[in-house]
């Protein structure tokens, strides 16, 4: 476990063990974590909310919540938790402020996420959406970025709900496969 | 086949669970299946979670404004320390607020009575506040559940409306002079459904009974016109009770239809059927 601290990262920070002794556990600084993760967290929130002011508000909540949780398995785990929090809070915010788009499929979101087929640069997101066909991708984007359930997606795409369920499972399965292929290629 | 169908259902449920779009009731059912040792559910969930983790990282990076970092750090600085470091702080706080040793000098009785009354009043107010808070939380939770159920019902209503629309379309096609009905039959000539073809609208409506396809496979319906290359008219989606009711739009440049066939394909979009026809039919 690593502990989140407010200031400069330290090698370790004091912790009272179960036996009452003071032990040291590895720690990392919030500031450092913010510098490393904020562009990705903010980018994800902009995709969901499409408004900078709303995204900024949620960024504040996300890092405050991470601070309250305080401990993570690793720094990677902390980043995953931040992104998870960002998505769920972003969707919550979207629903509270009038909800996701209900008349048009999110063509804007699709254009910016999946439309680019350039090879990713260092630290850039991998083009995993490119492994999906348009219909599967649309269903998955509605579920992932807008948190729509199968009934709502069926409504937007004018498809039976079972077809939506099938599309989502197939889309995730293809993404998983694409990731495995990509990792094999990197080795 | 039935078992495979259930496996596919479990995979689909795992996908929705990994995406966090199941309602509370459905999530609990899925979690129970996981606890009961459903290996398909567990494997599918691991697979789908890894894909969802990557989706989180797929949004393009955008640098937030510089002041946001200062705001985050300032807000966090006002928060209580994280649990482990909070221990000494809490102890210090307790020390600060611990009652002083009782004075040997007795105060006036009235002061004691007032203090006790103030304590009772404070306790009562605290109780009222906690009760209000609790009932507010319960109501919020109930509202969230109701909203989720309303969304589910809306989905079911849409599905029923789509079904009705397809049935209406089917009735309309049957009334057209050039329309044809095609009986679908299995390899043993057993009836398996019907296809309604409207050449003037370039439409096929499929009403058939099929089992859920095995994982990774899908039913495709083929438009056949004599010796020419078969044309894939679309994927058939099997609804939970094993029923297909689907409208498919055809391109307008197809030659006249001489037969239709249904195959079970492993490949996503094959140019030709890669497996034998499970069902086949010719126009009346």
Short mmCIF file of N, CA, C and O in Angstrom, two decimals, chain B residues 14 22 45 115 121 124 140 146 160 179 186 209 232 243 246 258 275 283:
data_model
loop_
_atom_site.label_atom_id
_atom_site.label_comp_id
_atom_site.label_asym_id
_atom_site.label_seq_id
_atom_site.Cartn_x
_atom_site.Cartn_y
_atom_site.Cartn_z
N UNK B 14 -22.17 -9.57 -17.70
CA UNK B 14 -20.85 -9.16 -17.18
C UNK B 14 -20.40 -7.87 -17.85
O UNK B 14 -19.80 -7.00 -17.21
N UNK B 22 -25.77 -1.53 -15.02
CA UNK B 22 -26.88 -2.37 -14.54
C UNK B 22 -27.58 -1.61 -13.42
O UNK B 22 -26.94 -0.84 -12.71
N UNK B 45 -15.96 -11.05 -16.66
CA UNK B 45 -15.81 -9.79 -15.92
C UNK B 45 -14.36 -9.32 -15.94
O UNK B 45 -14.08 -8.14 -16.14
N UNK B 115 -27.17 24.02 32.54
CA UNK B 115 -26.22 23.22 31.74
C UNK B 115 -26.87 21.92 31.30
O UNK B 115 -26.76 21.51 30.13
N UNK B 121 -31.34 19.68 25.42
CA UNK B 121 -31.84 20.33 24.20
C UNK B 121 -30.92 20.03 23.03
O UNK B 121 -31.37 19.71 21.91
N UNK B 124 -31.43 16.53 21.87
CA UNK B 124 -32.69 16.39 21.14
C UNK B 124 -32.53 16.92 19.70
O UNK B 124 -32.94 16.28 18.74
N UNK B 140 -33.61 9.87 -1.01
CA UNK B 140 -32.72 10.03 -2.17
C UNK B 140 -32.46 8.69 -2.83
O UNK B 140 -32.49 8.55 -4.05
N UNK B 146 -36.12 4.52 -8.24
CA UNK B 146 -37.29 4.75 -9.09
C UNK B 146 -36.88 5.31 -10.46
O UNK B 146 -37.42 4.91 -11.48
N UNK B 160 -41.16 -2.43 -27.13
CA UNK B 160 -42.51 -2.85 -27.51
C UNK B 160 -43.00 -2.01 -28.69
O UNK B 160 -43.64 -2.54 -29.62
N UNK B 179 -45.77 -8.18 -52.84
CA UNK B 179 -45.05 -8.74 -51.69
C UNK B 179 -45.11 -10.26 -51.70
O UNK B 179 -46.00 -10.86 -52.28
N UNK B 186 -35.82 -25.63 -41.69
CA UNK B 186 -34.53 -26.19 -41.29
C UNK B 186 -34.12 -27.26 -42.28
O UNK B 186 -34.86 -27.59 -43.22
N UNK B 209 -37.90 -18.42 -35.17
CA UNK B 209 -37.54 -18.94 -33.84
C UNK B 209 -36.13 -19.52 -33.93
O UNK B 209 -35.89 -20.43 -34.73
N UNK B 232 -25.27 -10.47 -48.01
CA UNK B 232 -25.62 -10.52 -46.59
C UNK B 232 -26.62 -9.40 -46.29
O UNK B 232 -26.30 -8.22 -46.41
N UNK B 243 -36.69 -15.64 -29.93
CA UNK B 243 -37.53 -15.18 -31.03
C UNK B 243 -36.81 -14.06 -31.79
O UNK B 243 -36.12 -13.25 -31.19
N UNK B 246 -37.55 -8.89 -36.91
CA UNK B 246 -36.63 -7.83 -37.33
C UNK B 246 -36.90 -7.33 -38.73
O UNK B 246 -37.25 -8.12 -39.60
N UNK B 258 -34.48 -14.87 -55.23
CA UNK B 258 -34.97 -16.22 -55.56
C UNK B 258 -35.04 -17.10 -54.31
O UNK B 258 -35.79 -18.07 -54.29
N UNK B 275 -20.55 -21.09 -43.59
CA UNK B 275 -21.09 -22.33 -43.02
C UNK B 275 -22.37 -22.68 -43.81
O UNK B 275 -22.94 -21.82 -44.48
N UNK B 283 -39.49 -17.91 -52.23
CA UNK B 283 -40.76 -17.19 -52.23
C UNK B 283 -41.90 -18.05 -52.74
O UNK B 283 -41.70 -18.91 -53.61
#
